[in-house]
Amino acid sequence: MEHIRFILIQNRAGKTRLAKWYMQFDDDEKQKLIEEVHAVVTVRDAKHTNFVEVISVADSLSVLQFRNFKIIYRRYAGLYFCICVDVNDNNLAYLEAIHNFVEVLNEYFHNVCELDLVFNFYKVYTVVDEMFLAGEIRETSQTKVLKQLLMLQSLE
Amino acid sequence: MQPLSAGSGLEAGVCKSKEAEIKRINKELANIRSKFKGDKALDGYSKKKYVCKLLFIFLLGHDIDFGHMEAVNLLSSNRYTEKQIGYLFISVLVNSNSELIRLINNAIKNDLASRNPTFMGLALHCIASVGSREMAEAFAGEIPKVLVAGDTMDSVKQSAALCLLRLYRTSPDLVPMGDWTSRVVHLLNDQHLGVVTAATSLITTLAQKNPEEFKTSVSLAVSRLSRIVTSASTDLQDYTYYFVPAPWLSVKLLRLLQCYPPPDPAVRGRLTECLETILNKAQEPPKSKKVQHSNAKNAVLFEAISLIIHHDSEPNLLVRACNQLGQFLQHRETNLRYLALESMCTLASSEFSHEAVKTHIETVINALKTERDVSVRQRAVDLLYAMCDRSNAPQIVAEMLSYLETADYSIREEIVLKVAILAEKYAVDYTWYVDTILNLIRIAGDYVSEEVWYRVIQIVINRDDVQGYAAKTVFEALQAPACHENLVKVGGYILGEFGNLIAGDPRSSPLIQFNLLHSKFHLCSVPTRALLLSTYIKFVNLFPEVKPTIQDVLRSDSQLRNADVELQQRAVEYLRLSTVASTDILATVLEEMPPFPERESSILAKLKKKKGPSTVTDLEDTKRERSVDVNGGPEPAPASTSAMSTPSPSADLLGLGAAPPAPAGPPPSSGGGGLLVDVFSDSASVVAPLAPGSEDNFARFVCKNNGVLFENQLLQIGLKSEFRQNLGRMFIFYGNKTSTQFLNFTPTLICSDELQPNILGFITKPVDPTVEGGAQVQQVVNIECVSDFTEAPVLNIQFRYGGTFQNVSVQLPITLNKFFQPTEMASQDFFQRWKQLSNPQQEVQNIFKAKHPMDTEVTKAKIIGFGSALLEEVDPNPANFVGAGIIHTKTTQIGCLLRLEPNLQAQMYRLTLRTSKEAVSQRLCELLSAQF
């Protein structure tokens, strides 16, 4: 059963700016995954693919039995947006799902920056839940998501 | 667009040092705690503020051990912001504290019933995030109702669909299928594409587990997909992403279709049109230069190709897919090159596209040399391996070898295995094979595992046409001043066996061979030295002229008094053997190794293990099939053998193992030591005669399907089988009754030539070659009855127990009557048909003495167990039994009638069978007669 295992936003220093988990991990496992994802994505450059091959890290990411998962990531300035999915999942669809998500954040926060994610973390979670739920893509229309977000904001 | 640039580099948390942060946070935590504990009840706003702060602190990486209760309180607030923070706290800091869960569930329940879409959404998102079993118990019945209710808002439907999906994943048993399922399928027709997107995920997951119930989703998915791919780029408005209409939904629909085989012709035509449209669009000039446009478009394209490969039935589409991927192989985007290589790998295993894939060999080889990302090179290696066949093997193997010199350490071992497998599988000329493996050892000796070098020795021993060449080549390779220890092992072994083939050349005389090997001796590890000592004793037999030299070496203190027991023992024993034994005995004991029995390659097994079973197996299986027809015959499947696959690194020439060798004189006759078994192991490949007593057991299975088929002191074989029409499935259970491992455990199904055209039986998966003591392993045999048959297939099991080779053969109770379907009929019908089958060839009768007590109930049970219907009140004589049924074979159906007349006084039976085919009457009569 393919689905997203987690979504992570990290900065270059490895600070987590968002972590949304779609399967059960205990706290130690989460911490380990966060560190290992950081270790594998930060060494890659523009000549590399946006997909982290799991073979090179198969042993270290033992919690996930990593062979069956892959990380699809995209870097925006100092932030890495990472989605961990099953090895059979569609790479490009998730790569663009990341971008779609970032465009919504950018619109919603009017030129989003890292600090927006830090101080408005509860809003970021709402954006995530509108677009991804239960490890699946829930809504892809930027117009619809933004409309819903504005409606919710009006309730505050 | 460069969002997020403004804040990069700034550290949030705002504190300069870790200590300062901790200090600040502890102060804040104390403050919050006092607020929560204070006398004054906090208002909703303050409560929200502090819970939110706690959450913030938690997200900064600090532990939080209070505030849960306050968060739960927020859930019942009527203000959105307060409720939202409460739910978020619960979702992030789930706690299986049972009291709280009850309170949380209560709040969720209220919100679900509130009819306020915002609150319902929050509640559903919380369930979808936590997804605990308690929540499934509480809400799995409720959510389907919300999902399909006519008045539910679209956004709530989206959340409900995915919420249900989450609960189904965690607790499938708690999500009952029901009326709602068909209505969920119709959500594929919904006007709101967001609802369709969410519903497609749910349906896909449910369809994977319950394909029958969701079959109707196929045609709905195809028509939805068709509407999307043929729409103009602006038709779908909100759902058009960079000029691509609904890319994510298209991908999901294509994945849903991959749960099913190709649909019926009508739907199939429409689907093929969709797939063609997608392929056509890939050729059109892009509507935007943005990478988002090309990614979204290609996401759909790759998923369409996956579906084409999944169906594997439209040659035209497969070849077009291959050509499209071929273009991507040279694309400037690394992502596309990577994905094209990956996708082509699966295309290579389809018979329709294998040739088309092969045309890209140069590009792939180039990728191996130029790609900067190791994962892309890895995919290129995989693809070369997948596209390899006899025609291009020399080129591919050569390229892999040359890549190996610079390959990343992380993938070297895998490449070594692949090269070894390809070299063996496609070797026309075994000298090429030997060269390739020696090159492997030279280039990447450290990565050449035991399996690989065992295997080259095995092949050399089994093929006498290559032995001389192998001896010459290893001799030359050993001349190198620094050679890998694995080469010394291979060289030692091969010269020990076949050194005599090159000894005629004065440049490689016995003494020179010996000196060459011995010059490496002191640099080698203990296992290799042990192997070399065995080579030396073999030399004593091959070349009497060097015997004194070798005896001197064996006699030296460094051998006889070696600190290592194994080496010391060998030196002592070999020295003694060379002194005491007569030439004849030496010649017998040190005889050339007999050929190894052929089995599945241990190298292949190792590769499968490395790659994970699911990823490699399919490919390997298809490769193997292909290799058979390419090679035009049963090319010895890569094999491991009993002696060779012993895990001990000191695999030695004599297979002495731990068993005491015979120092002199005739070898002991007990057969307990490894010596005899290994030296004379050519018996290993012979199938044992049927195990005694197995005939009786066989007969017991004629009227039943489950039970113990065979049992001796070591092994028990149990069966469970089911038959339907002309198909059957048999589960075979092998139980190891001992406390010791069985090694090289290999069951084989043997159908005699006579039997083969009539019955097809195949083992679906090999069992693990090691069966632990006390363990039971299972194997499945699928059976198809093509036409009627008499003999039964034989199951042969070979394995190694302790030092000894075991070989057991039993008949598998697959008998013609297993394909019986009972037929009920009235007396009149029965006798009418009986008369129709009155031709003398159609009737077979047997009169025989009862072997068992003549009990009416037992007899009835046996006739029913035999498979026919037992017809009551048909025969005018109530003491007689009659039965009727149809034997199903693939080619035909054969009606059968039977009548059994017991004679109690004489303790005799008369059994009459009438069928439309003599052989069937004959066989059924035989089988049934043996039952009474």
Short mmCIF file of N, CA and C in Angstrom, two decimals, chain B residues 233-282:
data_model
loop_
_atom_site.label_atom_id
_atom_site.label_comp_id
_atom_site.label_asym_id
_atom_site.label_seq_id
_atom_site.Cartn_x
_atom_site.Cartn_y
_atom_site.Cartn_z
N SER B 233 -6.38 22.53 -22.19
CA SER B 233 -5.56 22.80 -21.00
C SER B 233 -6.23 23.78 -20.04
N THR B 234 -7.29 24.45 -20.45
CA THR B 234 -7.93 25.39 -19.53
C THR B 234 -9.27 24.88 -19.00
N ASP B 235 -9.75 23.76 -19.54
CA ASP B 235 -11.08 23.27 -19.17
C ASP B 235 -11.24 23.06 -17.68
N LEU B 236 -10.21 22.54 -17.06
CA LEU B 236 -10.37 22.12 -15.68
C LEU B 236 -10.02 23.22 -14.69
N GLN B 237 -9.75 24.39 -15.22
CA GLN B 237 -9.52 25.58 -14.40
C GLN B 237 -8.64 25.34 -13.19
N ASP B 238 -9.27 25.29 -12.01
CA ASP B 238 -8.51 25.16 -10.75
C ASP B 238 -7.59 23.95 -10.75
N TYR B 239 -7.95 22.95 -11.51
CA TYR B 239 -7.18 21.71 -11.43
C TYR B 239 -6.15 21.57 -12.55
N THR B 240 -5.96 22.66 -13.28
CA THR B 240 -4.91 22.64 -14.29
C THR B 240 -3.65 23.20 -13.65
N TYR B 241 -2.60 22.46 -13.76
CA TYR B 241 -1.36 22.87 -13.11
C TYR B 241 -0.31 23.08 -14.20
N TYR B 242 0.11 24.30 -14.38
CA TYR B 242 1.07 24.61 -15.43
C TYR B 242 0.68 23.98 -16.76
N PHE B 243 -0.54 24.21 -17.17
CA PHE B 243 -1.08 23.74 -18.46
C PHE B 243 -1.31 22.24 -18.52
N VAL B 244 -1.14 21.55 -17.43
CA VAL B 244 -1.42 20.11 -17.44
C VAL B 244 -2.73 19.87 -16.68
N PRO B 245 -3.72 19.28 -17.33
CA PRO B 245 -4.99 19.07 -16.65
C PRO B 245 -4.90 17.99 -15.57
N ALA B 246 -5.24 18.32 -14.36
CA ALA B 246 -5.34 17.41 -13.22
C ALA B 246 -4.27 16.32 -13.19
N PRO B 247 -3.00 16.70 -13.13
CA PRO B 247 -1.95 15.67 -13.20
C PRO B 247 -2.01 14.66 -12.06
N TRP B 248 -2.27 15.13 -10.84
CA TRP B 248 -2.24 14.18 -9.71
C TRP B 248 -3.39 13.20 -9.77
N LEU B 249 -4.55 13.73 -10.17
CA LEU B 249 -5.69 12.84 -10.29
C LEU B 249 -5.45 11.82 -11.40
N SER B 250 -4.86 12.26 -12.50
CA SER B 250 -4.57 11.31 -13.59
C SER B 250 -3.66 10.20 -13.09
N VAL B 251 -2.63 10.59 -12.34
CA VAL B 251 -1.70 9.59 -11.81
C VAL B 251 -2.44 8.60 -10.91
N LYS B 252 -3.31 9.13 -10.06
CA LYS B 252 -4.04 8.24 -9.14
C LYS B 252 -4.95 7.29 -9.90
N LEU B 253 -5.62 7.80 -10.92
CA LEU B 253 -6.53 6.93 -11.69
C LEU B 253 -5.73 5.83 -12.40
N LEU B 254 -4.57 6.22 -12.93
CA LEU B 254 -3.74 5.22 -13.61
C LEU B 254 -3.24 4.17 -12.62
N ARG B 255 -3.01 4.58 -11.39
CA ARG B 255 -2.58 3.60 -10.38
C ARG B 255 -3.73 2.68 -10.00
N LEU B 256 -4.91 3.25 -9.91
CA LEU B 256 -6.07 2.42 -9.59
C LEU B 256 -6.22 1.33 -10.65
N LEU B 257 -6.04 1.71 -11.91
CA LEU B 257 -6.19 0.73 -12.99
C LEU B 257 -5.13 -0.37 -12.90
N GLN B 258 -4.02 -0.06 -12.22
CA GLN B 258 -2.98 -1.09 -12.08
C GLN B 258 -3.33 -2.15 -11.03
N CYS B 259 -4.47 -1.99 -10.38
CA CYS B 259 -4.92 -3.06 -9.48
C CYS B 259 -5.62 -4.15 -10.27
N TYR B 260 -5.89 -3.90 -11.53
CA TYR B 260 -6.70 -4.84 -12.31
C TYR B 260 -6.00 -5.25 -13.60
N PRO B 261 -6.40 -6.40 -14.14
CA PRO B 261 -5.89 -6.80 -15.47
C PRO B 261 -6.53 -5.91 -16.54
N PRO B 262 -6.08 -6.02 -17.78
CA PRO B 262 -6.69 -5.20 -18.83
C PRO B 262 -8.20 -5.40 -18.85
N PRO B 263 -8.98 -4.34 -18.97
CA PRO B 263 -10.44 -4.46 -18.93
C PRO B 263 -11.02 -5.10 -20.19
N ASP B 264 -12.35 -5.27 -20.21
CA ASP B 264 -13.01 -5.88 -21.38
C ASP B 264 -12.84 -5.00 -22.60
N PRO B 265 -13.03 -5.60 -23.76
CA PRO B 265 -12.72 -4.91 -25.01
C PRO B 265 -13.29 -3.49 -25.10
N ALA B 266 -14.55 -3.31 -24.73
CA ALA B 266 -15.16 -1.99 -24.91
C ALA B 266 -14.39 -0.92 -24.14
N VAL B 267 -14.21 -1.19 -22.84
CA VAL B 267 -13.50 -0.23 -21.99
C VAL B 267 -12.03 -0.14 -22.41
N ARG B 268 -11.54 -1.26 -22.83
CA ARG B 268 -10.13 -1.34 -23.18
C ARG B 268 -9.79 -0.42 -24.33
N GLY B 269 -10.68 -0.37 -25.33
CA GLY B 269 -10.45 0.51 -26.47
C GLY B 269 -10.31 1.96 -26.00
N ARG B 270 -11.18 2.33 -25.08
CA ARG B 270 -11.16 3.70 -24.61
C ARG B 270 -9.87 3.98 -23.82
N LEU B 271 -9.48 2.99 -23.04
CA LEU B 271 -8.26 3.15 -22.25
C LEU B 271 -7.05 3.28 -23.17
N THR B 272 -7.01 2.41 -24.20
CA THR B 272 -5.88 2.47 -25.13
C THR B 272 -5.80 3.85 -25.77
N GLU B 273 -6.98 4.42 -26.10
CA GLU B 273 -6.99 5.77 -26.65
C GLU B 273 -6.36 6.76 -25.67
N CYS B 274 -6.74 6.65 -24.39
CA CYS B 274 -6.17 7.54 -23.37
C CYS B 274 -4.65 7.43 -23.36
N LEU B 275 -4.20 6.18 -23.33
CA LEU B 275 -2.76 5.96 -23.21
C LEU B 275 -2.04 6.51 -24.44
N GLU B 276 -2.67 6.32 -25.60
CA GLU B 276 -2.06 6.86 -26.82
C GLU B 276 -2.02 8.39 -26.77
N THR B 277 -3.12 8.98 -26.28
CA THR B 277 -3.15 10.44 -26.17
C THR B 277 -2.00 10.93 -25.27
N ILE B 278 -1.82 10.23 -24.17
CA ILE B 278 -0.75 10.65 -23.25
C ILE B 278 0.61 10.54 -23.94
N LEU B 279 0.81 9.44 -24.66
CA LEU B 279 2.08 9.28 -25.38
C LEU B 279 2.22 10.36 -26.47
N ASN B 280 1.12 10.67 -27.14
CA ASN B 280 1.18 11.70 -28.18
C ASN B 280 1.56 13.05 -27.60
N LYS B 281 0.94 13.37 -26.45
CA LYS B 281 1.21 14.68 -25.84
C LYS B 281 2.68 14.85 -25.50
N ALA B 282 3.32 13.72 -25.18
CA ALA B 282 4.74 13.80 -24.83
C ALA B 282 5.55 14.28 -26.03
#
